[in-house]
mmCIF file of C-alpha atoms and ligand atoms in Angstrom:
data_model
loop_
_atom_site.group_PDB
_atom_site.id
_atom_site.type_symbol
_atom_site.label_atom_id
_atom_site.label_comp_id
_atom_site.label_asym_id
_atom_site.label_seq_id
_atom_site.Cartn_x
_atom_site.Cartn_y
_atom_site.Cartn_z
ATOM 1 C CA UNK A 1 24.718 3.345 6.246
ATOM 2 C CA UNK A 2 24.539 7.120 6.087
ATOM 3 C CA UNK A 3 21.469 9.151 5.138
ATOM 4 C CA UNK A 4 22.136 11.729 2.423
ATOM 5 C CA UNK A 5 20.072 14.283 0.477
ATOM 6 C CA UNK A 6 16.305 14.112 0.063
ATOM 7 C CA UNK A 7 15.527 12.644 -3.342
ATOM 8 C CA UNK A 8 11.773 12.974 -3.442
ATOM 9 C CA UNK A 9 8.879 13.930 -1.207
ATOM 10 C CA UNK A 10 5.506 12.277 -1.767
ATOM 11 C CA UNK A 11 2.161 12.866 -0.054
ATOM 12 C CA UNK A 12 2.936 10.808 3.039
ATOM 13 C CA UNK A 13 6.574 9.695 2.745
ATOM 14 C CA UNK A 14 9.917 11.285 1.928
ATOM 15 C CA UNK A 15 12.751 9.429 0.246
ATOM 16 C CA UNK A 16 16.452 9.999 0.954
ATOM 17 C CA UNK A 17 19.562 8.772 -0.783
ATOM 18 C CA UNK A 18 22.180 6.906 1.238
ATOM 19 C CA UNK A 19 25.914 6.361 0.833
ATOM 20 C CA UNK A 20 25.005 3.079 -0.924
ATOM 21 C CA UNK A 21 23.476 3.664 -4.359
ATOM 22 C CA UNK A 22 21.372 0.488 -4.078
ATOM 23 C CA UNK A 23 19.504 1.647 -0.960
ATOM 24 C CA UNK A 24 17.194 4.485 0.077
ATOM 25 C CA UNK A 25 15.722 5.672 3.357
ATOM 26 C CA UNK A 26 11.907 5.917 3.456
ATOM 27 C CA UNK A 27 10.623 8.389 6.043
ATOM 28 C CA UNK A 28 6.949 8.059 7.001
ATOM 29 C CA UNK A 29 5.511 11.487 7.856
ATOM 30 C CA UNK A 30 2.363 12.317 9.802
ATOM 31 C CA UNK A 31 0.767 13.863 6.684
ATOM 32 C CA UNK A 32 -2.452 12.203 5.623
ATOM 33 C CA UNK A 33 -3.967 12.970 2.261
ATOM 34 C CA UNK A 34 -7.115 12.063 0.390
ATOM 35 C CA UNK A 35 -8.767 12.857 -2.897
ATOM 36 C CA UNK A 36 -5.488 12.907 -4.904
ATOM 37 C CA UNK A 37 -3.815 15.216 -2.408
ATOM 38 C CA UNK A 38 -6.626 17.799 -2.364
ATOM 39 C CA UNK A 39 -7.098 17.288 1.369
ATOM 40 C CA UNK A 40 -4.060 17.043 3.648
ATOM 41 C CA UNK A 41 -3.942 16.889 7.459
ATOM 42 C CA UNK A 42 -1.370 15.966 10.096
ATOM 43 C CA UNK A 43 -2.281 13.030 12.286
ATOM 44 C CA UNK A 44 -0.122 12.551 15.343
ATOM 45 C CA UNK A 45 1.714 9.164 15.564
ATOM 46 C CA UNK A 46 0.734 8.228 12.001
ATOM 47 C CA UNK A 47 4.301 8.189 10.611
ATOM 48 C CA UNK A 48 5.461 5.841 13.356
ATOM 49 C CA UNK A 49 2.362 3.620 13.197
ATOM 50 C CA UNK A 50 2.508 3.179 9.413
ATOM 51 C CA UNK A 51 6.274 2.624 9.426
ATOM 52 C CA UNK A 52 5.998 -0.190 11.981
ATOM 53 C CA UNK A 53 2.828 -1.577 10.386
ATOM 54 C CA UNK A 54 4.537 -1.689 6.988
ATOM 55 C CA UNK A 55 7.650 -3.353 8.437
ATOM 56 C CA UNK A 56 5.513 -6.076 10.034
ATOM 57 C CA UNK A 57 3.575 -6.788 6.820
ATOM 58 C CA UNK A 58 6.666 -6.696 4.588
ATOM 59 C CA UNK A 59 8.392 -9.230 6.878
ATOM 60 C CA UNK A 60 5.344 -11.530 6.656
ATOM 61 C CA UNK A 61 5.337 -11.245 2.859
ATOM 62 C CA UNK A 62 9.073 -11.916 2.687
ATOM 63 C CA UNK A 63 8.621 -15.011 4.861
ATOM 64 C CA UNK A 64 5.989 -16.181 2.358
ATOM 65 C CA UNK A 65 8.517 -15.865 -0.487
ATOM 66 C CA UNK A 66 7.370 -12.549 -1.940
ATOM 67 C CA UNK A 67 10.268 -10.277 -2.968
ATOM 68 C CA UNK A 68 9.985 -6.863 -1.303
ATOM 69 C CA UNK A 69 12.156 -3.744 -1.190
ATOM 70 C CA UNK A 70 12.043 -3.682 2.627
ATOM 71 C CA UNK A 71 15.390 -4.207 4.339
ATOM 72 C CA UNK A 72 15.003 -3.099 7.970
ATOM 73 C CA UNK A 73 13.590 -0.539 10.354
ATOM 74 C CA UNK A 74 15.984 2.320 11.100
ATOM 75 C CA UNK A 75 13.941 4.361 13.590
ATOM 76 C CA UNK A 76 10.334 5.051 14.607
ATOM 77 C CA UNK A 77 9.571 6.776 11.321
ATOM 78 C CA UNK A 78 12.247 5.449 8.952
ATOM 79 C CA UNK A 79 13.187 2.245 7.193
ATOM 80 C CA UNK A 80 15.824 1.160 4.691
ATOM 81 C CA UNK A 81 14.660 -0.081 1.282
ATOM 82 C CA UNK A 82 16.149 -1.182 -2.023
ATOM 83 C CA UNK A 83 16.390 1.536 -4.644
ATOM 84 C CA UNK A 84 14.191 0.496 -7.555
ATOM 85 C CA UNK A 85 12.909 1.817 -10.858
ATOM 86 C CA UNK A 86 9.230 2.135 -9.970
ATOM 87 C CA UNK A 87 6.453 1.186 -12.373
ATOM 88 C CA UNK A 88 4.056 4.196 -12.347
ATOM 89 C CA UNK A 89 1.138 1.832 -11.932
ATOM 90 C CA UNK A 90 -1.087 0.848 -8.992
ATOM 91 C CA UNK A 91 -2.223 -2.785 -8.776
ATOM 92 C CA UNK A 92 -5.524 -3.190 -6.904
ATOM 93 C CA UNK A 93 -7.145 -6.452 -5.805
ATOM 94 C CA UNK A 94 -10.660 -6.438 -4.360
ATOM 95 C CA UNK A 95 -12.281 -9.182 -2.291
ATOM 96 C CA UNK A 96 -15.345 -7.115 -1.348
ATOM 97 C CA UNK A 97 -16.933 -4.227 -3.272
ATOM 98 C CA UNK A 98 -16.149 -0.752 -1.892
ATOM 99 C CA UNK A 99 -14.832 2.655 -2.921
ATOM 100 C CA UNK A 100 -14.385 3.506 -6.578
ATOM 101 C CA UNK A 101 -15.724 0.131 -7.742
ATOM 102 C CA UNK A 102 -19.071 0.902 -6.133
ATOM 103 C CA UNK A 103 -19.118 4.401 -7.641
ATOM 104 C CA UNK A 104 -18.028 3.218 -11.090
ATOM 105 C CA UNK A 105 -20.209 0.132 -11.506
ATOM 106 C CA UNK A 106 -23.115 0.868 -9.176
ATOM 107 C CA UNK A 107 -22.659 -2.411 -7.296
ATOM 108 C CA UNK A 108 -23.551 -2.713 -3.622
ATOM 109 C CA UNK A 109 -20.873 -1.936 -1.045
ATOM 110 C CA UNK A 110 -20.062 -5.104 0.858
ATOM 111 C CA UNK A 111 -20.834 -7.480 -1.996
ATOM 112 C CA UNK A 112 -18.383 -10.383 -2.014
ATOM 113 C CA UNK A 113 -16.271 -10.542 -5.176
ATOM 114 C CA UNK A 114 -15.593 -14.080 -6.278
ATOM 115 C CA UNK A 115 -13.119 -14.400 -7.885
ATOM 116 C CA UNK A 116 -11.412 -11.268 -6.561
ATOM 117 C CA UNK A 117 -10.991 -8.522 -9.169
ATOM 118 C CA UNK A 118 -7.664 -7.125 -10.387
ATOM 119 C CA UNK A 119 -7.448 -3.510 -11.570
ATOM 120 C CA UNK A 120 -4.728 -1.148 -12.747
ATOM 121 C CA UNK A 121 -4.507 2.603 -12.226
ATOM 122 C CA UNK A 122 -1.961 5.078 -13.537
ATOM 123 C CA UNK A 123 -0.117 6.954 -10.781
ATOM 124 C CA UNK A 124 -0.917 10.495 -11.819
ATOM 125 C CA UNK A 125 -2.614 12.844 -9.342
ATOM 126 C CA UNK A 126 -3.146 15.556 -11.980
ATOM 127 C CA UNK A 127 -5.247 13.094 -13.977
ATOM 128 C CA UNK A 128 -6.893 11.654 -10.846
ATOM 129 C CA UNK A 129 -5.139 8.246 -11.104
ATOM 130 C CA UNK A 130 -7.184 7.037 -14.099
ATOM 131 C CA UNK A 131 -8.036 3.371 -14.513
ATOM 132 C CA UNK A 132 -5.950 1.741 -17.252
ATOM 133 C CA UNK A 133 -5.675 -1.728 -18.739
ATOM 134 C CA UNK A 134 -2.814 -4.116 -19.431
ATOM 135 C CA UNK A 135 -2.364 -2.986 -23.039
ATOM 136 C CA UNK A 136 -1.861 0.629 -21.924
ATOM 137 C CA UNK A 137 0.981 -0.461 -19.640
ATOM 138 C CA UNK A 138 2.770 -2.209 -22.473
ATOM 139 C CA UNK A 139 2.048 0.376 -25.183
ATOM 140 C CA UNK A 140 3.189 3.357 -23.119
ATOM 141 C CA UNK A 141 6.215 1.504 -21.767
ATOM 142 C CA UNK A 142 5.258 1.694 -18.067
ATOM 143 C CA UNK A 143 6.368 -1.949 -17.792
ATOM 144 C CA UNK A 144 6.926 -4.856 -20.130
ATOM 145 C CA UNK A 145 4.255 -7.501 -20.591
ATOM 146 C CA UNK A 146 6.386 -9.942 -18.587
ATOM 147 C CA UNK A 147 6.988 -7.490 -15.738
ATOM 148 C CA UNK A 148 3.282 -6.724 -15.504
ATOM 149 C CA UNK A 149 2.398 -10.425 -15.523
ATOM 150 C CA UNK A 150 4.813 -10.946 -12.631
ATOM 151 C CA UNK A 151 3.429 -7.954 -10.706
ATOM 152 C CA UNK A 152 -0.084 -9.345 -11.153
ATOM 153 C CA UNK A 153 0.974 -12.800 -9.974
ATOM 154 C CA UNK A 154 2.652 -11.301 -6.882
ATOM 155 C CA UNK A 155 -0.403 -9.110 -6.173
ATOM 156 C CA UNK A 156 -2.603 -12.219 -6.026
ATOM 157 C CA UNK A 157 -0.045 -14.061 -3.854
ATOM 158 C CA UNK A 158 -0.140 -11.143 -1.418
ATOM 159 C CA UNK A 159 -3.917 -11.620 -1.256
ATOM 160 C CA UNK A 160 -3.571 -15.242 -0.139
ATOM 161 C CA UNK A 161 -1.039 -14.354 2.568
ATOM 162 C CA UNK A 162 -2.743 -11.239 3.910
ATOM 163 C CA UNK A 163 -6.375 -12.390 3.724
ATOM 164 C CA UNK A 164 -5.431 -15.227 6.091
ATOM 165 C CA UNK A 165 -3.337 -12.967 8.334
ATOM 166 C CA UNK A 166 -6.131 -10.404 8.748
ATOM 167 C CA UNK A 167 -8.800 -13.097 9.068
ATOM 168 C CA UNK A 168 -6.943 -14.469 12.091
ATOM 169 C CA UNK A 169 -7.099 -10.950 13.568
ATOM 170 C CA UNK A 170 -10.869 -10.740 13.061
ATOM 171 C CA UNK A 171 -10.573 -8.482 10.022
ATOM 172 C CA UNK A 172 -11.724 -8.609 6.411
ATOM 173 C CA UNK A 173 -9.200 -7.525 3.777
ATOM 174 C CA UNK A 174 -11.651 -5.701 1.506
ATOM 175 C CA UNK A 175 -9.168 -4.367 -1.058
ATOM 176 C CA UNK A 176 -5.621 -3.048 -1.332
ATOM 177 C CA UNK A 177 -3.227 -1.245 -3.622
ATOM 178 C CA UNK A 178 0.335 -2.347 -4.354
ATOM 179 C CA UNK A 179 3.174 -0.737 -6.292
ATOM 180 C CA UNK A 180 6.089 -2.582 -7.841
ATOM 181 C CA UNK A 181 9.540 -1.680 -9.089
ATOM 182 C CA UNK A 182 12.482 -3.310 -10.796
ATOM 183 C CA UNK A 183 15.594 -4.119 -8.735
ATOM 184 C CA UNK A 184 18.517 -5.681 -10.614
ATOM 185 C CA UNK A 185 16.111 -7.004 -13.267
ATOM 186 C CA UNK A 186 13.592 -8.496 -10.818
ATOM 187 C CA UNK A 187 10.017 -7.319 -10.151
ATOM 188 C CA UNK A 188 9.901 -6.445 -6.448
ATOM 189 C CA UNK A 189 7.109 -5.138 -4.207
ATOM 190 C CA UNK A 190 7.745 -1.503 -3.247
ATOM 191 C CA UNK A 191 6.018 1.456 -1.614
ATOM 192 C CA UNK A 192 4.179 0.463 1.580
ATOM 193 C CA UNK A 193 1.416 -1.725 2.943
ATOM 194 C CA UNK A 194 -0.512 0.077 5.657
ATOM 195 C CA UNK A 195 -4.147 0.991 6.428
ATOM 196 C CA UNK A 196 -3.559 4.019 4.168
ATOM 197 C CA UNK A 197 -3.580 1.807 1.086
ATOM 198 C CA UNK A 198 -6.029 -0.940 1.905
ATOM 199 C CA UNK A 199 -9.519 -1.394 3.326
ATOM 200 C CA UNK A 200 -9.968 -3.421 6.498
ATOM 201 C CA UNK A 201 -13.344 -4.075 8.093
ATOM 202 C CA UNK A 202 -14.064 -5.674 11.447
ATOM 203 C CA UNK A 203 -15.401 -9.166 10.671
ATOM 204 C CA UNK A 204 -18.265 -8.934 13.142
ATOM 205 C CA UNK A 205 -19.361 -5.293 13.029
ATOM 206 C CA UNK A 206 -18.012 -4.391 9.562
ATOM 207 C CA UNK A 207 -16.623 -1.188 11.122
ATOM 208 C CA UNK A 208 -14.079 0.496 8.856
ATOM 209 C CA UNK A 209 -10.554 0.316 10.339
ATOM 210 C CA UNK A 210 -8.601 2.015 7.530
ATOM 211 C CA UNK A 211 -8.115 5.316 5.715
ATOM 212 C CA UNK A 212 -11.819 5.499 4.849
ATOM 213 C CA UNK A 213 -12.201 6.825 8.418
ATOM 214 C CA UNK A 214 -10.202 9.860 7.224
ATOM 215 C CA UNK A 215 -11.802 10.082 3.768
ATOM 216 C CA UNK A 216 -15.296 9.933 5.286
ATOM 217 C CA UNK A 217 -14.544 12.111 8.338
ATOM 218 C CA UNK A 218 -15.409 9.310 10.769
ATOM 219 C CA UNK A 219 -12.627 10.237 13.238
ATOM 220 C CA UNK A 220 -10.523 7.832 15.304
ATOM 221 C CA UNK A 221 -8.226 7.229 12.342
ATOM 222 C CA UNK A 222 -4.965 6.425 14.133
ATOM 223 C CA UNK A 223 -6.824 4.698 16.952
ATOM 224 C CA UNK A 224 -8.246 2.289 14.340
ATOM 225 C CA UNK A 225 -4.814 1.707 12.747
ATOM 226 C CA UNK A 226 -3.372 0.962 16.197
ATOM 227 C CA UNK A 227 -6.223 -1.408 16.997
ATOM 228 C CA UNK A 228 -5.515 -3.333 13.789
ATOM 229 C CA UNK A 229 -1.826 -3.414 14.742
ATOM 230 C CA UNK A 230 -2.645 -4.572 18.266
ATOM 231 C CA UNK A 231 -4.741 -7.453 16.910
ATOM 232 C CA UNK A 232 -1.847 -8.459 14.627
ATOM 233 C CA UNK A 233 0.576 -8.320 17.556
ATOM 234 C CA UNK A 234 2.564 -5.280 16.379
ATOM 235 C CA UNK A 235 4.473 -3.437 19.111
ATOM 236 C CA UNK A 236 4.140 0.317 18.544
ATOM 237 C CA UNK A 237 6.118 1.101 21.708
HETATM 238 N N1 UDP B 1 -5.762 3.260 -3.016
HETATM 239 C C1 UDP B 1 -4.554 3.830 -2.665
HETATM 240 N N2 UDP B 1 -4.101 4.926 -3.348
HETATM 241 C C2 UDP B 1 -4.808 5.490 -4.362
HETATM 242 C C3 UDP B 1 -6.055 4.912 -4.706
HETATM 243 C C4 UDP B 1 -6.493 3.814 -4.008
HETATM 244 O O1 UDP B 1 -3.872 3.345 -1.786
HETATM 245 O O2 UDP B 1 -4.337 6.488 -4.953
HETATM 246 C C5 UDP B 1 -6.243 2.079 -2.306
HETATM 247 C C6 UDP B 1 -7.446 2.371 -1.430
HETATM 248 O O3 UDP B 1 -7.046 2.672 -0.119
HETATM 249 C C7 UDP B 1 -8.214 1.078 -1.493
HETATM 250 C C8 UDP B 1 -7.861 0.479 -2.845
HETATM 251 O O4 UDP B 1 -6.659 1.129 -3.256
HETATM 252 O O5 UDP B 1 -7.772 0.188 -0.500
HETATM 253 C C9 UDP B 1 -8.932 0.680 -3.877
HETATM 254 O O6 UDP B 1 -9.241 2.056 -3.941
HETATM 255 P P1 UDP B 1 -10.442 2.580 -4.830
HETATM 256 O O7 UDP B 1 -10.138 2.321 -6.275
HETATM 257 O O8 UDP B 1 -11.724 2.038 -4.298
HETATM 258 O O9 UDP B 1 -10.369 4.150 -4.703
HETATM 259 P P2 UDP B 1 -10.904 5.181 -3.619
HETATM 260 O O10 UDP B 1 -12.318 4.835 -3.293
HETATM 261 O O11 UDP B 1 -9.970 5.049 -2.473
HETATM 262 O O12 UDP B 1 -10.772 6.486 -4.337
#
């Protein structure tokens, strides 16, 4: 497998073509952004930590029968993934109230959400990733009704697998965002799963161990990601 030209550069990852049209290289950079890209900083080790974190989680999800685009690690900061047509939609499940839910609905941070909520957001930084509903997805052709139903089902399955995984590591999976694509007609989990796109709180102290440390200027961002990884048994080298 040979890496070819850069296809796309996002806020934290770059995507390269390969000599196989069905596969892409994802390169995790040290860039860390918040507030729809309005604040960007470099955090040392972050590309490597998120790449290895994502690989670990994607392997766990695959073992649980969830189709993912992840193929294999290529280097500290790169992995090989299936090339998909991405749905421009973010699927968010929440087990505990935090973030935009608290701001939008005025509920108390930390409130348990039973059953967990499911929300959709349009991937569009210029519009501030607005919240959308299932009819918008179908009407504007971002995915078919069937594809969205499958993405929703997979998003909930991920919750069952990862809530248990993090619970065993003394962590609460507060919420998370997933993105899906279509590969050879099948809805497949894409993008990444790392502390950049989820909220993880220490079960005992409720300390934040995720990107909120960056968003809220709490410091110790990568140290927290590495601590989560250490508790899961990830080897960062
Ligand atoms: N999230 C993300 N990318 C986004 C927006 C949200 O990965 O563009 C994640 C975020 O890290 C959290 C979950 O989705 O785990 C829910 O985020 P929320 O809607 O509370 O938005 P925020 O408070 O992060 O703006």
